[in-house]
Coordinates of C-alpha atoms and ligand atoms in Angstrom, one line a residue:
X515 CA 10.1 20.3 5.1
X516 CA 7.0 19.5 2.6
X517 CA 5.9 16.8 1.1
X518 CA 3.3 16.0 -1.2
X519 CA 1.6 12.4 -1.1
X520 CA -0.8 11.5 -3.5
X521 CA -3.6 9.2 -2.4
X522 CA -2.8 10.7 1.3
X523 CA -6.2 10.1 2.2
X524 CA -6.8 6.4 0.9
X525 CA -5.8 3.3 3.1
X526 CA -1.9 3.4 3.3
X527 CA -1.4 7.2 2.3
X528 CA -3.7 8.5 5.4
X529 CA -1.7 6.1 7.8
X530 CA 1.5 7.4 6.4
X531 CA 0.6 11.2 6.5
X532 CA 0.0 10.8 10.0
X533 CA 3.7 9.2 11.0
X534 CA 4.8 12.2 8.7
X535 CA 3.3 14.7 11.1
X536 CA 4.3 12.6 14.0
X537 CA 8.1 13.3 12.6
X538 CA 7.3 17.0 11.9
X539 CA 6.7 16.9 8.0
X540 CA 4.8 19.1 6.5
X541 CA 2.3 17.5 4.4
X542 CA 0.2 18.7 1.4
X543 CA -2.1 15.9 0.5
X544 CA -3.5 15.5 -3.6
X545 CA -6.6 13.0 -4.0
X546 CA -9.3 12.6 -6.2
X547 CA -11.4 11.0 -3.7
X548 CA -12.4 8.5 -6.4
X549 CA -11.8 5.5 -3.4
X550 CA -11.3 8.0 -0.2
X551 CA -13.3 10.2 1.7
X552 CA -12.4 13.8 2.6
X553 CA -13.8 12.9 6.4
X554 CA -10.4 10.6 6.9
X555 CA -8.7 14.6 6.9
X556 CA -10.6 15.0 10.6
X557 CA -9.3 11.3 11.5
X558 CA -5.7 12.5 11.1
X559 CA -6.5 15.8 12.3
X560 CA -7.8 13.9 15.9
X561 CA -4.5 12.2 16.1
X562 CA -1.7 14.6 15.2
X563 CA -3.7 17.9 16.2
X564 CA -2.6 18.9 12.8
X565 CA -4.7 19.0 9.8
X566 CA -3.0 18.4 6.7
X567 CA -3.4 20.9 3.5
X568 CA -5.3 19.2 1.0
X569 CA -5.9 19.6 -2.8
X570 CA -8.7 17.8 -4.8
X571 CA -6.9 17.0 -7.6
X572 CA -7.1 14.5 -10.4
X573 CA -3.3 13.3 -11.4
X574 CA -4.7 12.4 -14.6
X575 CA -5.2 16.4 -15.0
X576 CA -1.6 17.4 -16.1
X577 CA -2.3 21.0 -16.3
X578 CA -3.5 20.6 -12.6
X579 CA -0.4 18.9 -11.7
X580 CA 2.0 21.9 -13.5
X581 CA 0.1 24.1 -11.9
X582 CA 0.1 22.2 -8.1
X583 CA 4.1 22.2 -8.3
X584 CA 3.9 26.3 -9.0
X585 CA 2.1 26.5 -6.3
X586 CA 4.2 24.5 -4.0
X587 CA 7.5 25.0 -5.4
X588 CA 9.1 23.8 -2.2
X589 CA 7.9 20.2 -2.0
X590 CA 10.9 18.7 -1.7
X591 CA 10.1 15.0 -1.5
X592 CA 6.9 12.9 -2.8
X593 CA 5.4 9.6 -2.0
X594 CA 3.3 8.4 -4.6
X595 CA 0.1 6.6 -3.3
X596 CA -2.3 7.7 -5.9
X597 CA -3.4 4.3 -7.9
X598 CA -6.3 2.2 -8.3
X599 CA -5.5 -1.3 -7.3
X600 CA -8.0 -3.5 -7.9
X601 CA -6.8 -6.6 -9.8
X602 CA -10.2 -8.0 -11.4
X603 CA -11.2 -4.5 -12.0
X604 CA -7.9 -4.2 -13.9
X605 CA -8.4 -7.4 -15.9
X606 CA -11.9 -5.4 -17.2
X607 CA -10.6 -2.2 -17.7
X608 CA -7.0 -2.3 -19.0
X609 CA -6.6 1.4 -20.0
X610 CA -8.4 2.8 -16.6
X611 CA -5.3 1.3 -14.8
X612 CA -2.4 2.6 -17.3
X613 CA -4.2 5.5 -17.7
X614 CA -4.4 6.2 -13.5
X615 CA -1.4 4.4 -12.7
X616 CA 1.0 4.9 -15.3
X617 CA 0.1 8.7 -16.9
X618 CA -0.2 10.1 -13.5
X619 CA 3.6 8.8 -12.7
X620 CA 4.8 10.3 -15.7
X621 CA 3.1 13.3 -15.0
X622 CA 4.7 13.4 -11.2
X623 CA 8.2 12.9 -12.4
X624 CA 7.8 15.2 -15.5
X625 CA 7.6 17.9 -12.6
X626 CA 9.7 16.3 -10.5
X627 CA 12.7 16.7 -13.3
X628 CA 12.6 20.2 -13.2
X629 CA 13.5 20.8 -9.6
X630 CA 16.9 21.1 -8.6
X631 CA 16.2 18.0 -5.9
X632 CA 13.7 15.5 -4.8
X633 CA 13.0 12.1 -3.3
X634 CA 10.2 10.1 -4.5
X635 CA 8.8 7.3 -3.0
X636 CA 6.8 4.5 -4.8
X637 CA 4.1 2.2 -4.1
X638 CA 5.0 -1.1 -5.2
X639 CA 3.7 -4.5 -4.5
X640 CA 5.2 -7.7 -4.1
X641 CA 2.9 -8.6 -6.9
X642 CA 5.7 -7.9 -8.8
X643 CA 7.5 -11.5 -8.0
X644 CA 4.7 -13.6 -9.1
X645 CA 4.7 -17.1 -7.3
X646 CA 8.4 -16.9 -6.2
X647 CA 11.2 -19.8 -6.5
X648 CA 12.3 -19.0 -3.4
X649 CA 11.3 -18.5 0.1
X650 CA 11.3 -16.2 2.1
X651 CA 11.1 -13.6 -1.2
X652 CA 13.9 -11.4 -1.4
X653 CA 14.5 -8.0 -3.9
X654 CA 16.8 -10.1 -5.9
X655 CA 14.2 -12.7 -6.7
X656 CA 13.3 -12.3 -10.6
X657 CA 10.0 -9.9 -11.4
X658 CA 7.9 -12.3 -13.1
X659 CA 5.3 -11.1 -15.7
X660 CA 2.7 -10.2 -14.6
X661 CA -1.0 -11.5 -14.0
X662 CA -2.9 -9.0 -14.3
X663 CA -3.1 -5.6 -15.9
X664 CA -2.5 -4.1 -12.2
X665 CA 0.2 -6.0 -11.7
X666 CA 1.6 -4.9 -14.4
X667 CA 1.3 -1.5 -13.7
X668 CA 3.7 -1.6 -10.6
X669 CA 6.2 -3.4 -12.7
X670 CA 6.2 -0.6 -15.8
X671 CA 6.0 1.9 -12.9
X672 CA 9.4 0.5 -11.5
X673 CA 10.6 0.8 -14.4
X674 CA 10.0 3.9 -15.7
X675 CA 11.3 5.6 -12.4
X676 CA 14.6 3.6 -13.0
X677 CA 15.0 4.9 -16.1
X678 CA 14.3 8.2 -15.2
X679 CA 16.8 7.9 -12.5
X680 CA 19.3 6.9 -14.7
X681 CA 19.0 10.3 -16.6
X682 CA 18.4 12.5 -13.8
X683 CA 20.7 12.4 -10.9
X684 CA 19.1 15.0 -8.5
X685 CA 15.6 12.6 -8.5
X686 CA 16.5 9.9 -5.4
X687 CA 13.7 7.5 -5.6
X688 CA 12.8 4.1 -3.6
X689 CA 10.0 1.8 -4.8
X690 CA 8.6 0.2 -1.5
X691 CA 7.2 -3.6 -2.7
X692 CA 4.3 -4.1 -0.1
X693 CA 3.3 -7.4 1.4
X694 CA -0.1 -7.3 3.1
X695 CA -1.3 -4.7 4.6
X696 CA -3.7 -4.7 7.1
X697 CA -5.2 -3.4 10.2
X698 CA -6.1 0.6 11.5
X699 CA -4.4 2.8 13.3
X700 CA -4.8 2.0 17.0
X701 CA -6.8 5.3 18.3
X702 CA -8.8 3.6 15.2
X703 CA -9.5 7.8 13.6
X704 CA -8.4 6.2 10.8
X705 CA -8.7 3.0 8.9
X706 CA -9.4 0.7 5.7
X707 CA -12.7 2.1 4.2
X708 CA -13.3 -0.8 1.3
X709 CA -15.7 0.6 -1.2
X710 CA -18.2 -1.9 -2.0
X711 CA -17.6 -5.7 -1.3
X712 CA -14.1 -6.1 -0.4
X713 CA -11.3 -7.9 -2.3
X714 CA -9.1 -8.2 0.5
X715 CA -9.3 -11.3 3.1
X716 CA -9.3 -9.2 6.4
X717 CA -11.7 -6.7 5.4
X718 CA -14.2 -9.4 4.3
X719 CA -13.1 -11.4 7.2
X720 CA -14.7 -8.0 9.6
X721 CA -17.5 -7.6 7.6
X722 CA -18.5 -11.1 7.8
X723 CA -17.7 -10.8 11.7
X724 CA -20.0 -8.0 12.3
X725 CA -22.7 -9.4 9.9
X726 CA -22.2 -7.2 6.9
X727 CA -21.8 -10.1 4.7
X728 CA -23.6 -13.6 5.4
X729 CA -19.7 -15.8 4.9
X730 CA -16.3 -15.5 3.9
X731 CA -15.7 -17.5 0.8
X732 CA -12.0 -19.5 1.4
X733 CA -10.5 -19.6 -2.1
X734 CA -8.9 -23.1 -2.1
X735 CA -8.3 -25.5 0.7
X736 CA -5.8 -27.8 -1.3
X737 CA -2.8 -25.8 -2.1
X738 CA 0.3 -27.2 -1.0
X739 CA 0.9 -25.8 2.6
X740 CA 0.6 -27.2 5.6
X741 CA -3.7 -26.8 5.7
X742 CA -4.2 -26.5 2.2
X743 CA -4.8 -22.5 2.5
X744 CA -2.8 -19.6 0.4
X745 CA 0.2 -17.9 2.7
X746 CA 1.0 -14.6 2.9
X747 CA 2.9 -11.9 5.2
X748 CA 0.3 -9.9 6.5
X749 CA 1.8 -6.6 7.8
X750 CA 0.5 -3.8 9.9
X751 CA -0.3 -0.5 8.2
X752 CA 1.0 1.5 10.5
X753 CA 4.2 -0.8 10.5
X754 CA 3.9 -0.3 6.8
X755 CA 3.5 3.5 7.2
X756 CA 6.7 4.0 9.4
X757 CA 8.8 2.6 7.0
X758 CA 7.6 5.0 4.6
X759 CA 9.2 8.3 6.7
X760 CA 12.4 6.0 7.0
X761 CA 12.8 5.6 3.1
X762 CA 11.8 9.1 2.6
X763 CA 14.4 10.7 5.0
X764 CA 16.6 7.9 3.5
X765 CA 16.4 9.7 0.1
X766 CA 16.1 13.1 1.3
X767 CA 19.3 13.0 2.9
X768 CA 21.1 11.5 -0.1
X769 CA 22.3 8.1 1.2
X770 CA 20.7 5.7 -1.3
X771 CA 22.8 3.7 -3.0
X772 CA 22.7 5.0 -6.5
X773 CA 19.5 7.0 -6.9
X774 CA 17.1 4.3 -7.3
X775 CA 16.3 1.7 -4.6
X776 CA 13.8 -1.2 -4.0
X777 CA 12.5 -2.6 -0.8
X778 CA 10.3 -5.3 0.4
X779 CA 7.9 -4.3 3.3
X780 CA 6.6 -7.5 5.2
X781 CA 7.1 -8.7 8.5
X782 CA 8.8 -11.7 7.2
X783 CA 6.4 -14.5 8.3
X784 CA 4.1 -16.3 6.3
X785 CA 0.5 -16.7 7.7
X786 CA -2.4 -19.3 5.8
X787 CA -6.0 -17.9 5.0
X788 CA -6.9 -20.2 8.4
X789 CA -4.5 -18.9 10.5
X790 CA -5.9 -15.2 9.7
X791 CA -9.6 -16.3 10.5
X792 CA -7.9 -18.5 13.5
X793 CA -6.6 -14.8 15.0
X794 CA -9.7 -13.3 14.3
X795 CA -12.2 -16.0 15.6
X796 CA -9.2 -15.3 19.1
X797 CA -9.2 -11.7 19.2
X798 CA -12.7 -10.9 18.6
X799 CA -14.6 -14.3 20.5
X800 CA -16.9 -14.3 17.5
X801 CA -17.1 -17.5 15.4
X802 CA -16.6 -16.8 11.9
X803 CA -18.7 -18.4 9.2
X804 CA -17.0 -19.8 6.2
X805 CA -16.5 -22.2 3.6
X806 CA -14.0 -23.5 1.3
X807 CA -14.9 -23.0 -2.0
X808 CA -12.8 -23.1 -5.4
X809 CA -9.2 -21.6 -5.7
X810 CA -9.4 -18.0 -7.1
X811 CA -7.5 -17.7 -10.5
X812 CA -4.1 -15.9 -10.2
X813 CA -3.5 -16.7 -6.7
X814 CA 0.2 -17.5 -5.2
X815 CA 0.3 -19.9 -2.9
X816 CA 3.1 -18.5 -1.1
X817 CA 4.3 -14.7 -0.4
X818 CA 6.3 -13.9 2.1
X819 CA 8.9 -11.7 2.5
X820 CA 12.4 -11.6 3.4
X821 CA 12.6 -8.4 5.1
X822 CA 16.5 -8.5 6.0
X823 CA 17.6 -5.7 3.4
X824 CA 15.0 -3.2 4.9
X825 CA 15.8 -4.4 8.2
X826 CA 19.5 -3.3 7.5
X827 CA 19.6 -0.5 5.4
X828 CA 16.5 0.9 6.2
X829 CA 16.8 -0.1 10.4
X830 CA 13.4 -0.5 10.2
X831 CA 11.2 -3.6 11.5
X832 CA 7.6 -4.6 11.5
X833 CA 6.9 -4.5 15.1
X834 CA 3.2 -5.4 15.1
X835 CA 1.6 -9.3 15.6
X836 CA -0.8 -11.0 13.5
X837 CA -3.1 -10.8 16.5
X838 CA -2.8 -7.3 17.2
X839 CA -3.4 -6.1 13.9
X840 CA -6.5 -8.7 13.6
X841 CA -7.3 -6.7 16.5
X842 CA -6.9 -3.1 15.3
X843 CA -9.0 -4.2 12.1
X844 CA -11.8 -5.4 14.3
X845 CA -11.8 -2.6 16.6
X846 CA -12.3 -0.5 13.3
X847 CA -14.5 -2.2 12.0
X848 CA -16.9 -2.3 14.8
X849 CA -16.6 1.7 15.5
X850 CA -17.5 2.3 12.0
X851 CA -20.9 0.3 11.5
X852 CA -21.9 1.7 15.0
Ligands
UFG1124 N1 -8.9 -14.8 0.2 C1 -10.0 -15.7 0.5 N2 -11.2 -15.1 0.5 C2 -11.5 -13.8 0.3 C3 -10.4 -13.0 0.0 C4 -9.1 -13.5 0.0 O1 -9.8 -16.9 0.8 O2 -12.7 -13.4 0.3 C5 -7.6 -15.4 0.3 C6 -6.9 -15.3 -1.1 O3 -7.2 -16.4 -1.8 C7 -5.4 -15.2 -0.6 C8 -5.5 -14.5 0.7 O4 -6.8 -14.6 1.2 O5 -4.9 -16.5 -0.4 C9 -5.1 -13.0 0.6 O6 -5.9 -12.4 -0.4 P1 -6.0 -10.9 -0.6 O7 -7.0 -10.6 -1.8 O8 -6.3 -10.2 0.7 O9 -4.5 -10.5 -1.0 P2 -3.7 -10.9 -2.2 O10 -2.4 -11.5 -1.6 O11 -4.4 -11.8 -3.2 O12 -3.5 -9.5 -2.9 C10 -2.5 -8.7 -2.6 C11 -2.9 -7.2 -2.9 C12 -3.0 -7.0 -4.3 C13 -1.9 -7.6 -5.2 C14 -1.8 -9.0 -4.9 C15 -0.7 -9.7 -5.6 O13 -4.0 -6.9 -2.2 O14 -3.0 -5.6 -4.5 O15 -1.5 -9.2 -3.5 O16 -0.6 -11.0 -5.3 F1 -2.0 -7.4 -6.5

């Protein structure tokens, strides 16, 4: 069976193309390689024996996508990767994100409504739930508006597949609300590649480790939590990937509840920016410079999910510690800049 997945060789979309293949999917992969790099195609190759076709395509190209769909007229399910994500980025240049993340989706499911069947899968964030009233988050919480033009993104994206959905019964679709993910792939072939100074904690957490960056900036030490640090679920990406061939065969075999479902993806407990550089400091036995400087605007202070609806309709569970995906990251880390 084929299916496409845009972004398939960025962060989450190379780990998931690989637990695709594990499961005997056929993948064609579309990327622009505007934050990817076409070398990750030999990392998956080196751990599934099976290289992936891949098209270098822009989704923003809508002839290109018409004409990728006559070409492939038997994909039969797509997960949708493809995005930029950066929030401050997004606060700067409004129109780049609808443009990338909004267009791009239209274009997918314009081409997705003229096929008989498909199942489309959707990278959402929990982004979507702002700072939550209650803990742990759950899909019913309210979507909150949102902070930042990326944010927003997800949200319209959500939307805009629901609506579709409405109209078109033979498109099954699932929006997958992320947590955080984090970590490589154990035979660490494949991992995070950040372009430029990361965003993210655990990536700038390795680079300070290895001496890439002089110290880890700690936004805020006095939020409301038990050591004054932000909390949030940090889950495993290849965790994260699995849960991506369960919603997909989910879909593809019809048993979604209506045709449009959302899911959080986290591992259900909540971990504080010192608790992450705790692991680290543990797995790796190097001492991590940082200091607490001012809280970052836009920040939650709490995001963790509760994970019992895709732990019951999915049957699928996060599986991976803190401490082992610290570990994977590290590993990762350290191969690369050697
Ligand atoms: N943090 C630091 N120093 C850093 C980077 C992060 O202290 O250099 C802290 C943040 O303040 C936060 C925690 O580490 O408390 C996690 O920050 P990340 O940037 O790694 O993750 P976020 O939860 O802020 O961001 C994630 C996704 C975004 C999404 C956002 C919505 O990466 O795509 O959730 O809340 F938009």
């Amino acid at each position: 069976m084929k299916i496409l997945v845009t972004g398939g060789l960025g962060y989450i979309g190379s780990h998931t193309v690989v637990e695709l293949q594990n499961q005997g999917f056929e993948v064609v992969i579309i990327d622009n390689l505007s934050n990817a790099s076409i070398e990750v195609l030999d990392g998956i190759e080196a751990i599934t024996g099976k290289k992936p076709i891949f098209e270098k395509i822009d989704l923003r190209e809508k002839q290109k996508v018409q004409d990728f769909f006559k070409k492939h007229g038997d994909v039969e399910g797509v997960i949708h990767f493809a995005a930029s994500k950066a929030v401050g980025e997004s606060v700067e240049k409004p129109l780049l994100y609808y443009e990338n993340n909004i267009a791009t989706l239209v274009y997918l499911l314009q081409e997705l409504q003229k096929k008989e069947s498909s199942s489309f899968i959707f990278s959402s964030s929990c982004t979507v739930y702002g700072q939550a009233d209650q803990l742990p988050v759950s899909e019913d919480a309210p979507v909150k508006p949102a902070e930042s033009p990326y944010g927003n993104t997800k949200q319209i994206g959500e939307e805009i597949i629901s609506d579709v959905c409405r109209v078109t019964p033979q498109i099954k679709s699932i929006a997958l609300r992320y947590f955080n993910p984090i970590g490589a792939h154990p035979s660490i072939e494949i991992g995070e590649l950040p372009k430029g100074v990361p965003q993210n904690l655990v990536p700038f957490i390795t680079q300070t480790g290895i001496g890439l960056r002089k110290q880890l900036a700690v936004f805020g030490a006095d939020y409301p939590t038990a050591d004054g640090t932000c909390i949030r679920d940090y889950i495993h990406v290849v965790d994260l990937a699995k849960a991506h061939v369960v919603a997909l065969q989910r879909s593809l075999n019809d048993r979604n509840e209506g045709n449009f479902e959302v899911f959080n993806l986290g591992t259900g407990k909540g971990s504080s920016v010192l608790e992450v550089i705790q692991s680290f400091e543990r797995v790796s036995g190097v001492k991590l410079n940082y200091e607490v400087v001012e809280r970052r605007p836009g920040d939650v202070i709490r995001a963790y999910a509760d994970t019992k609806k895709a732990n019951e309709i999915l049957g699928w569970k996060a599986e991976t510690t803190l401490d082992e995906a610290i570990k994977s990251a590290w590993d990762w880390e350290q191969k690369i800049r050697n």
